[in-house]
Tab-separated table of C-alpha atoms in Angstrom:
chain	number	residue	atom	x	y	z
A	74	MET	CA	-1.744	-7.324	14.879
A	75	LEU	CA	1.042	-9.682	15.418
A	76	LYS	CA	-1.197	-11.916	17.664
A	77	ASN	CA	-3.376	-12.781	14.685
A	78	HIS	CA	-2.447	-16.054	13.167
A	79	VAL	CA	-2.878	-14.888	9.564
A	80	VAL	CA	-0.519	-12.063	10.079
A	81	MET	CA	2.010	-14.104	12.062
A	82	ASN	CA	2.005	-16.823	9.338
A	83	ASP	CA	2.787	-13.871	6.791
A	84	MET	CA	5.595	-12.579	8.813
A	85	ASP	CA	7.134	-16.114	9.072
A	86	ASN	CA	6.834	-16.607	5.396
A	87	MET	CA	8.372	-13.361	4.797
A	88	PHE	CA	11.334	-14.048	6.782
A	89	ASN	CA	11.900	-17.497	5.581
A	90	SER	CA	11.525	-16.228	1.840
A	91	GLY	CA	15.271	-16.291	1.316
A	92	TYR	CA	15.792	-12.609	1.173
A	93	ASP	CA	18.592	-11.003	3.489
A	94	PHE	CA	17.126	-8.366	5.731
A	95	SER	CA	20.469	-7.966	7.906
A	96	LYS	CA	21.101	-4.562	6.561
A	97	LEU	CA	18.239	-3.353	8.706
A	98	LYS	CA	20.011	-4.428	11.938
A	99	ASN	CA	20.457	-1.494	14.298
A	100	LYS	CA	18.789	0.996	11.975
A	101	ASN	CA	16.678	3.990	12.953
A	102	ILE	CA	13.488	3.827	10.790
A	103	LEU	CA	10.398	6.292	10.555
A	104	ILE	CA	7.197	5.069	8.949
A	105	THR	CA	4.609	7.626	8.182
A	106	GLY	CA	1.033	6.816	7.837
A	107	ALA	CA	1.738	3.935	10.279
A	108	THR	CA	-2.074	2.738	10.530
A	109	GLY	CA	-2.378	1.984	6.869
A	110	MET	CA	-2.348	-1.615	5.717
A	111	LEU	CA	1.245	-1.530	4.043
A	112	ALA	CA	2.597	0.603	6.526
A	113	SER	CA	1.320	-1.506	9.427
A	114	TYR	CA	2.771	-4.730	7.667
A	115	TYR	CA	6.092	-3.075	7.108
A	116	LEU	CA	6.177	-1.818	10.790
A	117	GLY	CA	4.915	-4.950	12.131
A	118	PHE	CA	7.709	-7.025	10.175
A	119	LEU	CA	10.394	-4.691	11.787
A	120	VAL	CA	8.968	-5.567	15.231
A	121	TYR	CA	8.946	-9.262	14.225
A	122	LEU	CA	12.575	-8.970	13.319
A	123	ASN	CA	13.396	-7.274	16.737
A	124	ARG	CA	11.448	-9.761	18.656
A	125	ASN	CA	12.353	-13.004	17.110
A	126	HIS	CA	15.688	-12.296	15.581
A	127	GLY	CA	17.335	-9.564	17.771
A	128	TYR	CA	17.615	-6.880	14.973
A	129	ASN	CA	17.682	-4.074	17.318
A	130	ILE	CA	15.849	-1.638	15.026
A	131	ASN	CA	14.671	1.679	16.512
A	132	ILE	CA	11.241	2.116	15.118
A	133	TYR	CA	9.257	5.424	14.884
A	134	ALA	CA	5.582	5.411	13.792
A	135	LEU	CA	3.890	8.600	12.695
A	136	ALA	CA	0.142	8.767	12.636
A	137	ARG	CA	-2.722	11.399	13.406
A	138	ASN	CA	-4.763	9.330	15.831
A	139	LYS	CA	-3.185	7.790	18.861
A	140	GLU	CA	-6.139	5.530	19.531
A	141	LYS	CA	-6.198	4.132	15.873
A	142	LEU	CA	-2.430	3.520	16.160
A	143	ASP	CA	-2.881	1.649	19.689
A	144	SER	CA	-5.477	-0.500	17.909
A	145	VAL	CA	-3.183	-1.283	14.983
A	146	LEU	CA	-0.162	-2.061	16.912
A	147	ASP	CA	-2.099	-4.119	19.630
A	148	ASP	CA	0.348	-5.979	21.578
A	149	TYR	CA	3.456	-4.253	20.334
A	150	LYS	CA	2.953	-0.493	21.374
A	151	ASP	CA	5.911	-0.691	23.609
A	152	ASP	CA	8.227	-1.870	20.814
A	153	VAL	CA	7.580	1.450	18.776
A	154	ASN	CA	8.266	5.298	19.302
A	155	TYR	CA	4.939	7.016	18.683
A	156	VAL	CA	4.917	10.403	16.693
A	157	ILE	CA	1.350	11.675	16.883
A	158	GLN	CA	0.688	14.404	14.371
A	159	ASP	CA	-0.471	15.251	10.897
A	160	VAL	CA	2.229	14.851	8.388
A	161	THR	CA	1.282	18.251	7.024
A	162	LYS	CA	2.932	19.704	10.051
A	163	PRO	CA	6.810	19.803	10.472
A	164	ILE	CA	8.125	16.694	11.812
A	165	GLU	CA	10.783	16.614	14.653
A	166	ILE	CA	12.633	13.354	15.653
A	167	ASP	CA	15.179	13.249	18.356
A	168	GLY	CA	18.264	11.265	17.373
A	169	ASP	CA	19.419	9.799	14.178
A	170	LEU	CA	17.364	8.345	11.341
A	171	ASP	CA	18.621	6.099	8.674
A	172	TYR	CA	15.396	5.472	6.709
A	173	ILE	CA	12.073	7.262	6.275
A	174	ILE	CA	9.327	5.179	4.797
A	175	HIS	CA	6.676	7.638	3.628
A	176	MET	CA	3.350	6.185	3.226
A	177	ALA	CA	1.015	8.838	4.686
A	178	SER	CA	-1.505	9.316	2.015
A	179	SER	CA	-5.331	8.345	1.561
A	180	ALA	CA	-6.378	6.577	-1.574
A	181	ASN	CA	-10.036	6.064	-0.571
A	182	PRO	CA	-12.009	6.886	-3.882
A	183	LYS	CA	-14.687	8.496	-1.712
A	184	THR	CA	-12.352	10.686	0.025
A	185	LEU	CA	-10.708	11.777	-3.262
A	186	VAL	CA	-13.963	13.398	-4.317
A	187	SER	CA	-15.259	14.464	-0.909
A	188	ASN	CA	-12.134	16.043	0.551
A	189	PRO	CA	-9.547	16.414	-2.369
A	190	VAL	CA	-7.711	19.352	-0.777
A	191	SER	CA	-6.673	17.030	2.122
A	192	ILE	CA	-5.335	14.495	-0.384
A	193	ILE	CA	-3.298	17.239	-1.951
A	194	ASP	CA	-1.968	18.502	1.453
A	195	ALA	CA	-0.734	15.055	2.483
A	196	ASN	CA	0.899	14.323	-0.687
A	197	VAL	CA	2.532	17.688	-1.231
A	198	ILE	CA	2.969	19.520	2.164
A	199	GLY	CA	3.492	16.159	3.955
A	200	THR	CA	6.003	14.952	1.370
A	201	LYS	CA	8.000	18.389	1.758
A	202	ASN	CA	7.892	17.951	5.577
A	203	VAL	CA	9.373	14.532	5.221
A	204	LEU	CA	12.178	15.654	2.845
A	205	GLU	CA	13.068	18.395	5.158
A	206	LEU	CA	13.512	15.932	7.825
A	207	ALA	CA	15.440	13.453	5.525
A	208	LYS	CA	17.757	16.489	4.671
A	209	GLU	CA	18.300	17.264	8.379
A	210	LYS	CA	18.799	13.569	9.398
A	211	ASN	CA	20.859	12.482	6.233
A	212	ALA	CA	18.199	9.829	5.977
A	213	GLU	CA	17.190	7.889	2.745
A	214	VAL	CA	13.301	8.200	1.671
A	215	LEU	CA	11.216	5.438	0.269
A	216	PHE	CA	8.072	6.991	-1.046
A	217	THR	CA	4.996	4.988	-1.873
A	218	SER	CA	3.393	6.488	-5.076
A	219	THR	CA	0.907	4.980	-7.479
A	220	ARG	CA	0.380	3.470	-10.650
A	221	GLU	CA	-2.183	6.219	-11.205
A	222	ILE	CA	0.447	8.726	-11.928
A	223	TYR	CA	0.725	7.259	-15.417
A	224	GLY	CA	-2.577	8.510	-16.365
A	225	LYS	CA	-3.935	7.292	-19.788
A	226	VAL	CA	-1.200	5.709	-21.741
A	227	ASP	CA	-1.994	4.942	-25.329
A	228	ASP	CA	-0.743	2.298	-27.643
A	229	LYS	CA	1.272	0.364	-24.997
A	230	ASP	CA	0.801	-3.094	-23.742
A	231	GLU	CA	2.801	-2.474	-20.629
A	232	VAL	CA	4.156	0.585	-18.803
A	233	LEU	CA	7.930	1.196	-17.884
A	234	GLU	CA	8.853	3.563	-15.120
A	235	THR	CA	10.044	5.922	-17.874
A	236	ASP	CA	6.758	6.166	-19.577
A	237	MET	CA	4.096	8.791	-18.827
A	238	GLY	CA	0.469	9.226	-20.035
A	239	ILE	CA	-2.198	12.026	-19.780
A	240	LEU	CA	-4.146	13.258	-16.659
A	241	ASP	CA	-7.071	15.387	-16.792
A	242	ASN	CA	-6.261	18.012	-14.138
A	243	SER	CA	-9.746	19.608	-14.644
A	244	ILE	CA	-11.609	16.914	-12.765
A	245	VAL	CA	-11.501	16.594	-8.862
A	246	ARG	CA	-10.537	12.904	-9.047
A	247	SER	CA	-7.121	13.913	-10.383
A	248	CYS	CA	-6.168	15.405	-7.002
A	249	TYR	CA	-4.638	11.917	-6.114
A	250	PRO	CA	-2.301	11.229	-9.185
A	251	GLU	CA	-1.490	14.796	-9.771
A	252	SER	CA	-0.340	15.308	-6.258
A	253	LYS	CA	1.541	11.994	-6.259
A	254	ARG	CA	3.301	13.313	-9.440
A	255	LEU	CA	4.261	16.517	-7.747
A	256	ALA	CA	5.315	14.716	-4.779
A	257	GLU	CA	7.589	12.299	-6.844
A	258	ASN	CA	9.241	15.420	-8.627
A	259	MET	CA	9.791	17.185	-5.440
A	260	ILE	CA	11.668	14.007	-4.093
A	261	VAL	CA	13.829	14.042	-7.263
A	262	SER	CA	14.443	17.691	-6.899
A	263	TYR	CA	15.492	17.280	-3.332
A	264	GLY	CA	17.754	14.621	-4.392
A	265	TYR	CA	19.228	16.724	-7.067
A	266	GLN	CA	19.555	20.030	-4.984
A	267	TYR	CA	20.309	18.578	-1.623
A	268	ASP	CA	21.625	15.095	-2.168
A	269	VAL	CA	18.688	13.441	-0.313
A	270	ASP	CA	18.730	9.850	-1.225
A	271	PHE	CA	15.416	8.398	-2.264
A	272	LYS	CA	13.536	5.475	-3.879
A	273	ILE	CA	9.969	5.624	-5.313
A	274	ALA	CA	7.617	2.529	-5.470
A	275	ARG	CA	4.585	2.996	-7.661
A	276	LEU	CA	2.014	0.443	-6.351
A	277	ALA	CA	-1.003	-1.104	-7.859
A	278	HIS	CA	-4.025	-2.678	-6.163
A	279	SER	CA	-2.616	-3.964	-3.025
A	280	TYR	CA	-4.839	-5.931	-0.527
A	281	GLY	CA	-4.788	-8.106	2.478
A	282	PRO	CA	-5.006	-7.982	6.354
A	283	GLY	CA	-5.196	-4.435	7.579
A	284	MET	CA	-7.177	-2.950	4.481
A	285	ILE	CA	-10.071	-0.947	5.203
A	286	ILE	CA	-13.114	-3.125	4.223
A	287	HIS	CA	-16.071	-1.328	5.350
A	288	ASP	CA	-17.233	1.626	2.928
A	289	ASP	CA	-13.917	1.964	1.316
A	290	GLY	CA	-14.964	2.301	-2.364
A	291	ARG	CA	-12.003	0.188	-4.014
A	292	ILE	CA	-13.233	-2.830	-5.766
A	293	MET	CA	-11.345	-5.694	-3.582
A	294	ALA	CA	-12.553	-4.075	-0.427
A	295	ASP	CA	-16.089	-3.579	-1.547
A	296	LEU	CA	-16.468	-7.230	-2.707
A	297	LEU	CA	-14.602	-8.632	0.313
A	298	SER	CA	-16.958	-6.650	2.450
A	299	ASN	CA	-19.915	-8.429	0.753
A	300	VAL	CA	-18.415	-11.821	1.484
A	301	ILE	CA	-17.528	-11.032	5.098
A	302	ASN	CA	-20.932	-9.802	5.737
A	303	GLY	CA	-22.673	-12.591	3.988
A	304	GLU	CA	-24.179	-10.141	1.494
A	305	ASN	CA	-24.674	-10.697	-2.264
A	306	ILE	CA	-21.812	-9.531	-4.451
A	307	VAL	CA	-22.601	-6.161	-5.641
A	308	LEU	CA	-20.956	-4.733	-8.897
A	309	LYS	CA	-21.177	-0.980	-9.773
A	310	SER	CA	-20.186	-1.647	-13.364
A	311	SER	CA	-20.382	-4.327	-15.896
A	312	GLY	CA	-17.349	-6.025	-14.423
A	313	ASP	CA	-15.416	-5.995	-17.728
A	314	ALA	CA	-12.449	-3.970	-16.359
A	315	LEU	CA	-9.343	-5.970	-15.597
A	316	ARG	CA	-7.175	-5.921	-12.580
A	317	ALA	CA	-4.162	-7.476	-10.978
A	318	PHE	CA	-3.862	-7.675	-7.210
A	319	CYS	CA	-0.902	-7.915	-4.956
A	320	TYR	CA	-1.270	-9.343	-1.605
A	321	VAL	CA	0.218	-7.340	1.227
A	322	SER	CA	3.074	-9.558	2.332
A	323	ASP	CA	4.332	-9.572	-1.230
A	324	ALA	CA	3.973	-5.907	-1.693
A	325	THR	CA	5.782	-5.513	1.645
A	326	LEU	CA	8.403	-7.694	0.573
A	327	ALA	CA	8.943	-5.598	-2.590
A	328	LEU	CA	9.328	-2.449	-0.565
A	329	LEU	CA	11.809	-4.003	1.693
A	330	LEU	CA	13.815	-5.202	-1.151
A	331	ILE	CA	13.712	-1.567	-2.653
A	332	THR	CA	14.687	-0.160	0.683
A	333	LEU	CA	17.710	-2.483	0.943
A	334	SER	CA	18.718	-2.168	-2.598
A	335	ASP	CA	22.165	-0.457	-2.999
A	336	LYS	CA	20.777	1.485	-6.001
A	337	LYS	CA	19.829	4.947	-5.108
A	338	ASN	CA	17.404	7.445	-6.574
A	339	GLU	CA	15.354	4.730	-8.478
A	340	ILE	CA	11.802	4.278	-9.220
A	341	TYR	CA	10.040	0.888	-9.234
A	342	ASN	CA	6.669	-0.315	-10.478
A	343	VAL	CA	5.293	-2.675	-7.654
A	344	SER	CA	2.512	-5.075	-8.624
A	345	ASN	CA	1.579	-8.805	-9.257
A	346	GLU	CA	0.807	-9.341	-12.817
A	347	THR	CA	0.688	-13.179	-12.669
A	348	GLU	CA	-3.215	-13.442	-12.153
A	349	GLU	CA	-4.945	-10.717	-14.073
A	350	ILE	CA	-8.559	-11.087	-13.656
A	351	SER	CA	-11.764	-9.078	-14.656
A	352	ILE	CA	-13.795	-7.675	-11.734
A	353	ARG	CA	-16.809	-9.896	-12.948
A	354	ASN	CA	-14.566	-12.890	-12.719
A	355	LEU	CA	-13.269	-11.885	-9.328
A	356	ALA	CA	-16.811	-11.689	-7.965
A	357	GLU	CA	-17.535	-15.004	-9.568
A	358	LYS	CA	-14.512	-16.399	-7.815
A	359	LEU	CA	-15.482	-15.182	-4.477
A	360	ILE	CA	-18.900	-16.757	-4.841
A	361	SER	CA	-17.434	-19.944	-5.826
A	362	MET	CA	-14.808	-19.925	-2.926
A	363	TYR	CA	-17.703	-19.461	-0.292
A	364	PRO	CA	-20.442	-21.612	-1.513
A	365	GLU	CA	-21.936	-22.128	1.959
A	366	ARG	CA	-22.868	-18.411	2.106
A	367	ASN	CA	-25.350	-18.735	-0.867
A	368	LEU	CA	-24.101	-15.446	-2.406
A	369	GLU	CA	-25.294	-14.060	-5.616
A	370	LEU	CA	-23.864	-11.621	-8.216
A	371	VAL	CA	-25.961	-8.382	-8.483
A	372	PHE	CA	-25.364	-5.332	-10.754
A	373	ASP	CA	-26.098	-1.970	-9.372
A	374	ILE	CA	-24.594	0.631	-11.756
A	375	ASP	CA	-23.851	3.943	-9.946
A	376	LYS	CA	-24.486	6.983	-12.042
A	377	ASP	CA	-21.650	8.807	-10.094
A	378	SER	CA	-19.159	6.035	-10.393
A	379	ALA	CA	-17.230	7.825	-13.053
A	380	THR	CA	-16.097	10.512	-10.478
A	381	LYS	CA	-14.665	7.944	-8.204
A	382	TYR	CA	-12.964	5.396	-10.477
A	383	VAL	CA	-10.349	5.458	-12.967
A	384	ASN	CA	-11.855	4.125	-16.133
A	385	PHE	CA	-8.746	4.010	-18.429
A	386	LYS	CA	-8.220	0.885	-20.354
A	387	ARG	CA	-5.873	-1.260	-18.011
A	388	THR	CA	-2.215	-1.433	-19.020
A	389	ARG	CA	0.003	-3.849	-17.347
A	390	LEU	CA	2.959	-2.537	-15.314
A	391	ASN	CA	6.388	-3.679	-16.295
A	392	ASP	CA	8.042	-4.991	-13.005
A	393	ASP	CA	11.379	-5.875	-14.571
A	394	LYS	CA	13.400	-3.504	-12.484
A	395	LEU	CA	11.782	-4.939	-9.244
A	396	TYR	CA	12.310	-8.426	-10.317
A	397	SER	CA	16.077	-7.642	-10.879
A	398	LEU	CA	16.160	-7.308	-7.202
A	399	GLY	CA	15.093	-10.633	-6.694
A	400	PHE	CA	11.305	-9.974	-6.119
A	401	ASN	CA	9.050	-13.022	-6.769
A	402	PRO	CA	5.339	-12.836	-5.503
A	403	GLN	CA	4.443	-15.824	-3.117
A	404	THR	CA	0.867	-15.620	-2.489
A	405	SER	CA	-1.721	-16.577	-5.094
A	406	LEU	CA	-4.960	-14.593	-5.538
A	407	GLU	CA	-7.079	-17.155	-3.920
A	408	ASP	CA	-4.813	-17.654	-0.789
A	409	GLY	CA	-4.648	-13.989	-0.332
A	410	ILE	CA	-8.433	-13.687	-0.459
A	411	ARG	CA	-8.738	-16.530	2.071
A	412	ASN	CA	-6.228	-14.866	4.410
A	413	THR	CA	-7.924	-11.568	4.250
A	414	VAL	CA	-11.457	-12.980	4.951
A	415	SER	CA	-10.034	-15.110	7.654
A	416	TYR	CA	-8.208	-12.126	9.363
A	417	GLU	CA	-11.328	-10.008	9.192
A	418	GLU	CA	-13.553	-12.688	10.573
A	419	SER	CA	-11.097	-13.554	13.518
A	420	LYS	CA	-11.526	-9.848	14.558
A	421	LYS	CA	-15.262	-10.509	14.951
A	422	VAL	CA	-16.025	-6.790	13.922
A	423	TYR	CA	-18.487	-7.791	11.011
A	424	THR	CA	-21.658	-9.532	11.757
A	425	LYS	CA	-23.353	-11.645	8.963
A	426	LYS	CA	-26.670	-10.174	7.951
């Protein structure tokens, strides 16, 4: 990954952003779900700090599939200690740990309805295993949760970390936010009962290099797949729903700031609310950004889409707590899209139809 010019430019920009990362020097850090987009960026930045600035961070990467981890890590496999296992199994690490960055969880809308038990297992059993390891090693846990835990929040223009709405636990799709809710409470409980230090980041709509583009089911991935493959932009709804997207390096910076904060046992919303856009306008933006591809906007309403997507009226996340740590998103939506398309096309994985 670090060989790619888009990723390396992101890493340089992150390091030169003015934030102080020196507290990471000589630390021992485990990242679960290491092949995911955010996890691979977080991990890649740690390797970048080691290679370019002598941080001497001891990095552990937990993933189920060694071949996939090899592919993600690419040219820096030797910089990382592999932990090849499912997070739902007890985790054993030799030596000390200072931080566990727990990101092992799928958010693929199709998996949520095709294999919901695996989602629950990863979020609940996996989190318990992480917490048991943290208790043993006296390590601090950063858990990446989701804005979906808020459920349906009525009569609010924006959601604070102390707010909570309604989830319908009678539908399969709720396996994801409900299990994330339980994982959060388990973390809080371990903090209360066993003095495990923790931080929780509730993420919203991250995208960028390393995201799954093909057949993912999330709107940004689906639309970018159309662009990359030279296909018409296909919407499965009217496109009126509003979203706000956070580019991967900005989301990673947010997670690093949360990790390094002296405030313990805190919960943070993580998003970029500066460029709210409707799905239809996003599709139109993509078409206008790549006029040479002669793409058109097509509507193909999926009768089963209600089981895959959250249809609540969008409520902004209040990011004041995150901004109090000095966070400031650096990448515009248009720049983030161009970076992602450039990254995918540089891989030469997708062929134009």
